[in-house]
PDB file of C-alpha atoms in Angstrom:
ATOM      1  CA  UNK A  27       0.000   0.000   0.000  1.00 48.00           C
ATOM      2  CA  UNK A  28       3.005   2.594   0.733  1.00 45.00           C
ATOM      3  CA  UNK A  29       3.980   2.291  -2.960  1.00 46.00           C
ATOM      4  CA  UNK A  30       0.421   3.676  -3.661  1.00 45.00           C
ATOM      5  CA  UNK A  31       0.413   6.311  -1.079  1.00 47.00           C
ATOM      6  CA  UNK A  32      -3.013   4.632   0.249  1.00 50.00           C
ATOM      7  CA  UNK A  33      -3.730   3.204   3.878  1.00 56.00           C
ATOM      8  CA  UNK A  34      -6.430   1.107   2.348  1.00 58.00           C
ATOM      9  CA  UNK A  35      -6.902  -1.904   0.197  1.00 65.00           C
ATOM     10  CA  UNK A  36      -7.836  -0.998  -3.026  1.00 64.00           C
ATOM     11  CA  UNK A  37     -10.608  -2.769  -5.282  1.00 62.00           C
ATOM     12  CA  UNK A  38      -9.583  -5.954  -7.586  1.00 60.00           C
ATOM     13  CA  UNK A  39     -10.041  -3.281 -10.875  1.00 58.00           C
ATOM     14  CA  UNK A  40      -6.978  -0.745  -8.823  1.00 62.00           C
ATOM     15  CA  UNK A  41      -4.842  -3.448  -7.886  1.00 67.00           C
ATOM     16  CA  UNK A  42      -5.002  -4.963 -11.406  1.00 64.00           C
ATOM     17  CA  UNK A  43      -4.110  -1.382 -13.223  1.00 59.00           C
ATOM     18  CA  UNK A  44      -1.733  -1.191 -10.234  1.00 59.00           C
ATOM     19  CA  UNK A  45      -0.085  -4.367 -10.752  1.00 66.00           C
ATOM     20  CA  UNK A  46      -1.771  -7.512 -12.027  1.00 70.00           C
ATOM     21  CA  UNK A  47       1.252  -9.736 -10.922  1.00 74.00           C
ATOM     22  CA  UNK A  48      -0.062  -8.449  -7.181  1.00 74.00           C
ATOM     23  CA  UNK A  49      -3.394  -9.409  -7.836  1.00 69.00           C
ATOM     24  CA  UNK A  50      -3.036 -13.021  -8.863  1.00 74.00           C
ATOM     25  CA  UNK A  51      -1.009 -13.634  -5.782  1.00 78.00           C
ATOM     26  CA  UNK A  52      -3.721 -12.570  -3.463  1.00 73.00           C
ATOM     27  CA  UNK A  53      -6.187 -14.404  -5.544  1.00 67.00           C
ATOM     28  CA  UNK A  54      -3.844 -17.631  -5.212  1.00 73.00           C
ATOM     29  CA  UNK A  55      -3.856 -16.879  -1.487  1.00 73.00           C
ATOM     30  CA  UNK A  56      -7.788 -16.456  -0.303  1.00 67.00           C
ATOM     31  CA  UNK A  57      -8.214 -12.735  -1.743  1.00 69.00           C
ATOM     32  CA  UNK A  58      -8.450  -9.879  -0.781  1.00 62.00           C
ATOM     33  CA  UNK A  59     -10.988  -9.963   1.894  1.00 63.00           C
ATOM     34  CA  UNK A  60      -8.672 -12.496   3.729  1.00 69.00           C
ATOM     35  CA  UNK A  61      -5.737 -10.119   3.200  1.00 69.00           C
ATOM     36  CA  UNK A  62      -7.801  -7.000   4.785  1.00 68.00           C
ATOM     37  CA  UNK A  63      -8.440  -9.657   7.350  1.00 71.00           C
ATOM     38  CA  UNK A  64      -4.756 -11.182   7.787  1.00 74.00           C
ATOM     39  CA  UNK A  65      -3.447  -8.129   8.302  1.00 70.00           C
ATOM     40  CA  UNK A  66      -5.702  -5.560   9.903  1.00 71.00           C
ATOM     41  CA  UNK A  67      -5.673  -3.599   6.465  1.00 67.00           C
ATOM     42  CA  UNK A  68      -9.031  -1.784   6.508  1.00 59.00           C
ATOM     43  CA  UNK A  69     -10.842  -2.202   2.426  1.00 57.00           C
ATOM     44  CA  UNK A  70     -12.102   1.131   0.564  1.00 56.00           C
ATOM     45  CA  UNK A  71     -15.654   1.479   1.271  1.00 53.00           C
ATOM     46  CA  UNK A  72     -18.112   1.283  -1.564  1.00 52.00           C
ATOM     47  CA  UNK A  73     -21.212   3.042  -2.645  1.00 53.00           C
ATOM     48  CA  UNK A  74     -23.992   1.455  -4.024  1.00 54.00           C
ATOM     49  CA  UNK A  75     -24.674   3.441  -6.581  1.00 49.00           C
ATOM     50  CA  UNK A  76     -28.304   3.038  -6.732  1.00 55.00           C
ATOM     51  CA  UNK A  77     -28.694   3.267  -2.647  1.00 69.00           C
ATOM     52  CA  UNK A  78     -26.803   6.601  -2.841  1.00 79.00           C
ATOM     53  CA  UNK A  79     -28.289  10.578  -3.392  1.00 86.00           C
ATOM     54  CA  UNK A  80     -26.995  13.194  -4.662  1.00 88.00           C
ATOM     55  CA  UNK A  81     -26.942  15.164  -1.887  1.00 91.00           C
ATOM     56  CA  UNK A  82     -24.514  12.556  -0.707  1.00 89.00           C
ATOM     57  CA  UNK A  83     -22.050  12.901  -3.628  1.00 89.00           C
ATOM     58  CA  UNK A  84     -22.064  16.207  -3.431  1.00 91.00           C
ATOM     59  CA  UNK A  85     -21.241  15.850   0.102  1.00 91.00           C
ATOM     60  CA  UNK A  86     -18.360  13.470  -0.585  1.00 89.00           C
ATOM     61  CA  UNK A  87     -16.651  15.251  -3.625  1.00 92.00           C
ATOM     62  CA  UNK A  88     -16.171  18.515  -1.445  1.00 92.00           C
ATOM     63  CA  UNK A  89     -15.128  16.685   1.420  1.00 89.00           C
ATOM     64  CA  UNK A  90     -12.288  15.351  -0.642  1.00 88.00           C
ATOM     65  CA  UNK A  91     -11.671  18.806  -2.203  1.00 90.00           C
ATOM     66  CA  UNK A  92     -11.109  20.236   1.199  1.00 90.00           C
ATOM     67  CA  UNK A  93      -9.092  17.465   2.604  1.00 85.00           C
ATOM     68  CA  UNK A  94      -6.659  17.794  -0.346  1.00 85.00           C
ATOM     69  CA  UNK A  95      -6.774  21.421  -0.594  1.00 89.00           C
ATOM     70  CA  UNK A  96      -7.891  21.219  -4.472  1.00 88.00           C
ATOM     71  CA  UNK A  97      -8.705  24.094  -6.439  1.00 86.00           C
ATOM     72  CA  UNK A  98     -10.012  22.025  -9.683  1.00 86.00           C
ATOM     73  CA  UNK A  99     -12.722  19.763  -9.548  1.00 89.00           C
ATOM     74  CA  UNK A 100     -11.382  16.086  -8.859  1.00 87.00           C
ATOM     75  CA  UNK A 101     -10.424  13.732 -12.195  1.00 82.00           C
ATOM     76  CA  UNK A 102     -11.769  10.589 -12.874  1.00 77.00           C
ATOM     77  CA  UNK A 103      -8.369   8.825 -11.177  1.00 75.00           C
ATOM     78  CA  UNK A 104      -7.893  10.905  -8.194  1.00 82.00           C
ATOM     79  CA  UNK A 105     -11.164  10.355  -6.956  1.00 83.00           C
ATOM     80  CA  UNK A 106     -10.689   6.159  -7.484  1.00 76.00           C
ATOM     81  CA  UNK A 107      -7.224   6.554  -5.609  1.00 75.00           C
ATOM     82  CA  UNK A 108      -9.058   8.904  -2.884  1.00 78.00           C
ATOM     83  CA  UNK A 109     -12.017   6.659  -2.367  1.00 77.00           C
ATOM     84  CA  UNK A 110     -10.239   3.483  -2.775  1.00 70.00           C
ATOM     85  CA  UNK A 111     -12.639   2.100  -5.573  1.00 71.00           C
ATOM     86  CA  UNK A 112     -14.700   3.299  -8.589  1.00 71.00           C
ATOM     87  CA  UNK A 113     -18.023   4.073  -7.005  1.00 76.00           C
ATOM     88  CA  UNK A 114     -18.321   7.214  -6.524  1.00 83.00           C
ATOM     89  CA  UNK A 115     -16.493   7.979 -10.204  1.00 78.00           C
ATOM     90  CA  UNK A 116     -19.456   5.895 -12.026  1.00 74.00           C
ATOM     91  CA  UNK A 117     -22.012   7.139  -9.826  1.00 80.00           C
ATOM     92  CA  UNK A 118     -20.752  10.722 -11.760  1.00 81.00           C
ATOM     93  CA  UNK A 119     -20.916   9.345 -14.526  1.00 70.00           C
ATOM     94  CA  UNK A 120     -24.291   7.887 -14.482  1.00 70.00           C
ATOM     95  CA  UNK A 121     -25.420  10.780 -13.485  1.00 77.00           C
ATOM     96  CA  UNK A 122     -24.543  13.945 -15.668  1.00 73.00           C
ATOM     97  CA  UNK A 123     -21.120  13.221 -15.682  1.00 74.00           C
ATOM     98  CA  UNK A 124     -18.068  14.799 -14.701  1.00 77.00           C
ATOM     99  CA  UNK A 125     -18.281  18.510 -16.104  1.00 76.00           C
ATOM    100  CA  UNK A 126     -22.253  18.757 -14.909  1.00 81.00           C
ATOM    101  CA  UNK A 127     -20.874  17.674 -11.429  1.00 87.00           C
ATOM    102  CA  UNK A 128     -18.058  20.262 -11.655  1.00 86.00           C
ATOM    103  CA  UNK A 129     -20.682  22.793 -12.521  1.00 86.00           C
ATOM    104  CA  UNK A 130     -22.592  21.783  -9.420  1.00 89.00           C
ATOM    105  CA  UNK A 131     -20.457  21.683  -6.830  1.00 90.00           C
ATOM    106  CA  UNK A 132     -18.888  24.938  -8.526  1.00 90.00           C
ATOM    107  CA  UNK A 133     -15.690  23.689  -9.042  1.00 87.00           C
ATOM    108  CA  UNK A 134     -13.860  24.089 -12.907  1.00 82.00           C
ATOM    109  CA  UNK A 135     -12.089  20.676 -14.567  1.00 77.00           C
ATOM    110  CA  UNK A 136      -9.082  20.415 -15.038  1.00 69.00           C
ATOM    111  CA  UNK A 137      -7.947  21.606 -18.498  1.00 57.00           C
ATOM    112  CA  UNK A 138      -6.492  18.221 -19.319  1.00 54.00           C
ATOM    113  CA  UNK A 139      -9.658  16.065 -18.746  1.00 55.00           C
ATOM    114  CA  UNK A 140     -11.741  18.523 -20.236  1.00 52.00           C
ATOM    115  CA  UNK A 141      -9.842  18.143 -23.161  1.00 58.00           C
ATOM    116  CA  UNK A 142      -9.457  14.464 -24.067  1.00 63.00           C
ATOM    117  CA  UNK A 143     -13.062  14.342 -23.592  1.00 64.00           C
ATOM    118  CA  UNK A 144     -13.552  17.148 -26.089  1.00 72.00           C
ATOM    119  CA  UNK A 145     -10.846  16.187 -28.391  1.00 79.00           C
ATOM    120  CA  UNK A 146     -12.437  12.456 -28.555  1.00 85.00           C
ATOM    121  CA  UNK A 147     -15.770  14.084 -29.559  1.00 88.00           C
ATOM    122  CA  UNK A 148     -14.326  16.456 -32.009  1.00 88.00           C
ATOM    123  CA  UNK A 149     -12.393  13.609 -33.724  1.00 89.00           C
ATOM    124  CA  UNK A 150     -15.415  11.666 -33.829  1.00 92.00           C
ATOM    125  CA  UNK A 151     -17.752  14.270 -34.622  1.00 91.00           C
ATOM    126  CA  UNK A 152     -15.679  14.998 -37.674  1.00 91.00           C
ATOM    127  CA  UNK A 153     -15.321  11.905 -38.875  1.00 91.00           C
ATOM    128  CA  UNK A 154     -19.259  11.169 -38.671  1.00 93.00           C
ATOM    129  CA  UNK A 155     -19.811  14.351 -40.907  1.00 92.00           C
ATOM    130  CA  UNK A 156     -17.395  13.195 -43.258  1.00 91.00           C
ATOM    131  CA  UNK A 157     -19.055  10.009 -43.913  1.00 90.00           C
ATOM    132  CA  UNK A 158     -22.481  11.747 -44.552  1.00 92.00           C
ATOM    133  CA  UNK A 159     -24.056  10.867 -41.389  1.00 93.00           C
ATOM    134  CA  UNK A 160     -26.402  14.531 -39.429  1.00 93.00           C
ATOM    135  CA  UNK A 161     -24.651  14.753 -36.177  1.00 93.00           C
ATOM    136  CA  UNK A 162     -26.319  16.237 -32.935  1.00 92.00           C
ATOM    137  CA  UNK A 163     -24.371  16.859 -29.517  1.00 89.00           C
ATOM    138  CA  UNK A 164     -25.987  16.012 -26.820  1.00 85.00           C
ATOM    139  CA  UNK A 165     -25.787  17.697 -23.575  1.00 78.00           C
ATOM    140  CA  UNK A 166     -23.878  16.875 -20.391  1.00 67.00           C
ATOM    141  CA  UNK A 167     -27.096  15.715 -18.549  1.00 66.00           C
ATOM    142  CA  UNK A 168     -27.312  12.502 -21.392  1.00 77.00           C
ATOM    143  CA  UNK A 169     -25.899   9.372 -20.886  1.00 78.00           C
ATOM    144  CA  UNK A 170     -24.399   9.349 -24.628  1.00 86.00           C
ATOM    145  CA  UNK A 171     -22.547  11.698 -26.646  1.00 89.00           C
ATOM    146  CA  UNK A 172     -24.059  12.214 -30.185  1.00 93.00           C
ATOM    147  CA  UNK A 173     -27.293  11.433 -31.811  1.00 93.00           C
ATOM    148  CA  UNK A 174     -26.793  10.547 -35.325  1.00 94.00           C
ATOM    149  CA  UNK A 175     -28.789  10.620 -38.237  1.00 93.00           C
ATOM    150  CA  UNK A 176     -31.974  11.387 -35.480  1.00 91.00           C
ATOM    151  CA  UNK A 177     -32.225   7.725 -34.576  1.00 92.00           C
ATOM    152  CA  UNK A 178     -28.512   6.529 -33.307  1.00 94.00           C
ATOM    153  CA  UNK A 179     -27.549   6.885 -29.832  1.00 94.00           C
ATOM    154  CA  UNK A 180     -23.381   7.143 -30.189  1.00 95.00           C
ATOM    155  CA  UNK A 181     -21.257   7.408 -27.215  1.00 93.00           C
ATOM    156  CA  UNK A 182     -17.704   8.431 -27.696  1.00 92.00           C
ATOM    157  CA  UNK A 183     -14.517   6.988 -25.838  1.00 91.00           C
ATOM    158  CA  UNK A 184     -11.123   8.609 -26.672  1.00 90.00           C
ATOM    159  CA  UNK A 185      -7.568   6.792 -25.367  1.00 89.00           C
ATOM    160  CA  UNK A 186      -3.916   7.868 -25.695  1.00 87.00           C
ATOM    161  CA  UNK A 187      -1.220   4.588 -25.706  1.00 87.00           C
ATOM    162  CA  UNK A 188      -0.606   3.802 -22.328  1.00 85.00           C
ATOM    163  CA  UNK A 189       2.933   1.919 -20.745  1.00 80.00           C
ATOM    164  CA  UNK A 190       2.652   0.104 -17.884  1.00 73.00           C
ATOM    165  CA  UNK A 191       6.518  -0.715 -18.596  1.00 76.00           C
ATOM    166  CA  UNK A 192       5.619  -4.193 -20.363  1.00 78.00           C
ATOM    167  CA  UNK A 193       2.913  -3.261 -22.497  1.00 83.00           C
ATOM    168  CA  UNK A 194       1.623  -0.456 -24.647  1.00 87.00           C
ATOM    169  CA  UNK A 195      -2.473  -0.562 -24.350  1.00 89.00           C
ATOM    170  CA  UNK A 196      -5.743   2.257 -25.025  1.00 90.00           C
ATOM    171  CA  UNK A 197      -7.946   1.635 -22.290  1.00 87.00           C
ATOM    172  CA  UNK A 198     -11.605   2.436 -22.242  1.00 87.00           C
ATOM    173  CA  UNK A 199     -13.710   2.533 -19.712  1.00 81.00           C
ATOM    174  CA  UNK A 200     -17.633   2.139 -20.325  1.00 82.00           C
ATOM    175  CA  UNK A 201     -18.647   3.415 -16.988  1.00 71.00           C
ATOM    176  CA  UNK A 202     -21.430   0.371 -16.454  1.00 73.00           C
ATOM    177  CA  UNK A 203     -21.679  -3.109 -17.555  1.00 74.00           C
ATOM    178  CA  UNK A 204     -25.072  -2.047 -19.193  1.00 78.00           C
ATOM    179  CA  UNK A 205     -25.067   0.752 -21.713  1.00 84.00           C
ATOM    180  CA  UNK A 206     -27.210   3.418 -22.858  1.00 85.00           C
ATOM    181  CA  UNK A 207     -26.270   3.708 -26.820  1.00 91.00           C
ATOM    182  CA  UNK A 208     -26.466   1.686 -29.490  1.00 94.00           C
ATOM    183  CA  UNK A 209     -22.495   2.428 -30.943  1.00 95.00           C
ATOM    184  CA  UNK A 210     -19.591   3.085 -29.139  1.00 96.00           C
ATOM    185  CA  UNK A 211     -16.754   4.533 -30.971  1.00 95.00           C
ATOM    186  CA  UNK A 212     -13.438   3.617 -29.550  1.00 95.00           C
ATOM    187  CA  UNK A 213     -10.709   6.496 -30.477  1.00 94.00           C
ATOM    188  CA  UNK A 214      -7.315   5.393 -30.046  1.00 93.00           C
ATOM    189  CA  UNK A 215      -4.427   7.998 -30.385  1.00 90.00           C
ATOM    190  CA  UNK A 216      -0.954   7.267 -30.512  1.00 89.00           C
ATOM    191  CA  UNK A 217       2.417   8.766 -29.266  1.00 87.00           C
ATOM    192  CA  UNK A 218       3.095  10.186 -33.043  1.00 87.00           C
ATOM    193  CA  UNK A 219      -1.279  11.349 -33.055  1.00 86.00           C
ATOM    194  CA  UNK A 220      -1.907   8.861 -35.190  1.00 90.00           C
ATOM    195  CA  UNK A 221      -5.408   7.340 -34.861  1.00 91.00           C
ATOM    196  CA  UNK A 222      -7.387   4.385 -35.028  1.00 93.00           C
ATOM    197  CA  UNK A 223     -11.153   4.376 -35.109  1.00 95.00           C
ATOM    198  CA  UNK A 224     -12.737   1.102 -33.783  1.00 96.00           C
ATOM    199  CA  UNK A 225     -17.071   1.079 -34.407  1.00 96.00           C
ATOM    200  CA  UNK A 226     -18.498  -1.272 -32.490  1.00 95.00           C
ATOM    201  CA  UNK A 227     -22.189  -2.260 -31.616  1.00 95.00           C
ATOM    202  CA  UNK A 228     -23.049  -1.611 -27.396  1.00 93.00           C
ATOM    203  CA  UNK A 229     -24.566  -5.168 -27.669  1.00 92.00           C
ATOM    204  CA  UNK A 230     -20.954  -6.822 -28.253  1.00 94.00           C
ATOM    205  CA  UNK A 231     -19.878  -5.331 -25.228  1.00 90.00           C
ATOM    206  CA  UNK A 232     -23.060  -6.444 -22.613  1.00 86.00           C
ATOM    207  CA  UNK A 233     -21.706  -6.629 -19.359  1.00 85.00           C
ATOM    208  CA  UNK A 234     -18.146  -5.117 -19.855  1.00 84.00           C
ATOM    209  CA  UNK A 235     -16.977  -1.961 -17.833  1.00 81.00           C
ATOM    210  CA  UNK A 236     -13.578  -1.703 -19.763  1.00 84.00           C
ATOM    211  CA  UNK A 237     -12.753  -2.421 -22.866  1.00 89.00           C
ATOM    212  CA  UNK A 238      -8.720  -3.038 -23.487  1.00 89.00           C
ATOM    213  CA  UNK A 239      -7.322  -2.813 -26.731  1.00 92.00           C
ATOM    214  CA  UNK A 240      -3.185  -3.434 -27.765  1.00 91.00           C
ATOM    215  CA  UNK A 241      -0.651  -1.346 -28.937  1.00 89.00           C
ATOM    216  CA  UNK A 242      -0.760  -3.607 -32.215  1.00 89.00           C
ATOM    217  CA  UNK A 243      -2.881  -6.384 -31.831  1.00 90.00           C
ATOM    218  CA  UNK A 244      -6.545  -6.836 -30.609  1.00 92.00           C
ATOM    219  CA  UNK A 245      -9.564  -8.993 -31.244  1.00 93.00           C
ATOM    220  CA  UNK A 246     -10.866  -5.180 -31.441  1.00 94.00           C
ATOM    221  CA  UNK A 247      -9.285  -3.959 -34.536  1.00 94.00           C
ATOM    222  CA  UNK A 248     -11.433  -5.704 -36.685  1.00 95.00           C
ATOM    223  CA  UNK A 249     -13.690  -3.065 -36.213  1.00 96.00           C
ATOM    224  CA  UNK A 250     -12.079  -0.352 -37.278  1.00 95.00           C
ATOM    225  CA  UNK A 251     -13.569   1.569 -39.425  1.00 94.00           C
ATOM    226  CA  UNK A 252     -16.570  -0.340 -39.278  1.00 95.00           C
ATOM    227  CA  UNK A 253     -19.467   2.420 -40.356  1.00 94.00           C
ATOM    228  CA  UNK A 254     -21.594   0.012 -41.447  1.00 93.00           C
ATOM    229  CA  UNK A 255     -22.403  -0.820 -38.159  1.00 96.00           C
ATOM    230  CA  UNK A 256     -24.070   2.506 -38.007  1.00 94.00           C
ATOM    231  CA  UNK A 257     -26.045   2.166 -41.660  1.00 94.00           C
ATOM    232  CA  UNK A 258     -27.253  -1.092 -40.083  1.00 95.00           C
ATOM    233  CA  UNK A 259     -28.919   0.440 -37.387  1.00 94.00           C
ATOM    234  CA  UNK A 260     -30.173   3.649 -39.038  1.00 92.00           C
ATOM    235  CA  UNK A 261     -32.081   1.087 -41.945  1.00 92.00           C
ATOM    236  CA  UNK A 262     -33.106  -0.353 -38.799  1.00 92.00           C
ATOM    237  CA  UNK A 263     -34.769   2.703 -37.146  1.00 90.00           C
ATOM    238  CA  UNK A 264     -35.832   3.904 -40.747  1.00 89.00           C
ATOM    239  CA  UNK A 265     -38.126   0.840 -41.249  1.00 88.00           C
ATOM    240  CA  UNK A 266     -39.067   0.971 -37.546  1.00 87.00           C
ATOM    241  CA  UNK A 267     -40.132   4.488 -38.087  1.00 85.00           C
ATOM    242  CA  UNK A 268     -42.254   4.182 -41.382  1.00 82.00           C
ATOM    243  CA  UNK A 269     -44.897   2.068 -39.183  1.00 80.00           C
ATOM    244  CA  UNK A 270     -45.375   5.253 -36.805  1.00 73.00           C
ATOM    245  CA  UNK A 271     -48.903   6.452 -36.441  1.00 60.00           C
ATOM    246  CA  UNK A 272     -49.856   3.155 -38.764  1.00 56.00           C
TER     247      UNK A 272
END
């Protein structure tokens, strides 16, 4: 825990980004509730996201603002290393997501995670228009980023290459296990800005949080580039929508 800076067991999904070596061996020896146990290591404490108000959030984002002194609203990763787990980051995310919250509570982001999410959504945004498809924006209270062609519920998910000093990776985190669009679009920039585009269907992705895709090889990139995906679903809605008002 000191090489974290944490006084806490993290969750399985921190220990694994952490280290997945470290992970395995606690699996291999009873887990980590029997390591908490072993050696009087208290765990991060959850929320339930569906148990929990926002009054309550609210509550806990400023308490961590003013125990750390911040001046910026919280990212994504500070408030999973503060809190131990990512609860509290989903439950933002569910609900409004992270610049709503920061409007809330009053706080600004921080430029750089204001800007990869912008940056994903102006890649994608461009991209869409390119290829003929009427792009709307949604705002920050939807659970999706674009509507496309009126029908198409789009979310957006934008990675640089990560190095976790064995690997090179994009990592993409869905927020839930269940989804609220029909398409994500995976945006993967590398160190030189080059980009890969990977289109892929929510309903291949049913009860994954996290989608990780390699440096050069992935099951994944057989999607890229895959806009047919999204022609398939707006002949879908098309057809659907001709028997309105029949």
């Amino acid at each position: 825990m000191d090489a974290m800076g944490i006084d806490y067991i993290p969750s399985r999904s921190i220990i694994k980004q952490y280290n997945s070596a470290i992970l395995s061996r606690i699996d291999r020896n009873g887990g980590i509730l029997k390591l908490s146990e072993k050696f009087n290591i208290p765990m991060g404490s959850r929320v339930h996201w569906h148990k929990t108000s926002n009054e309550e959030i609210e509550e806990k984002i400023k308490e961590m603002i003013s125990n750390k002194n911040m001046d910026k609203f919280p990212s994504r990763k500070e408030i999973i290393d503060y809190f131990g787990n990512s609860s509290i980051a989903c439950i933002i995310s569910r609900r409004g997501g992270f610049k709503f919250w920061s409007n809330k509570i009053g706080y600004e982001m921080k430029e750089s995670e204001t800007k990869t999410g912008w940056i994903g959504e102006g890649i994608a945004k461009e991209l869409l228009e390119n290829h003929g498809y009427l792009v709307e924006k949604m705002n920050t209270n939807c659970a999706y980023d674009f509507l496309v062609n009126g029908n198409i519920r789009i979310d957006i998910k934008f990675s640089r290459l990560f190095d976790n000093g064995n690997m090179k990776y994009y990592s993409f985190n869905l927020e839930q296990k269940f989804h609220d669009c029909d398409i994500y679009i995976l945006i993967c920039e590398d160190e030189n800005k080059n980009i890969k585009v990977i289109v892929i269907p929510q309903s291949f992705v049913q009860n994954q949080g996290q989608i990780g895709v390699g440096e050069f090889k992935s099951k994944w990139y057989k999607y890229i580039d895959k806009y047919d995906f999204i022609d398939m679903y707006s002949n879908f809605y098309n057809k659907i929508n001709k028997n309105k008002g029949e």
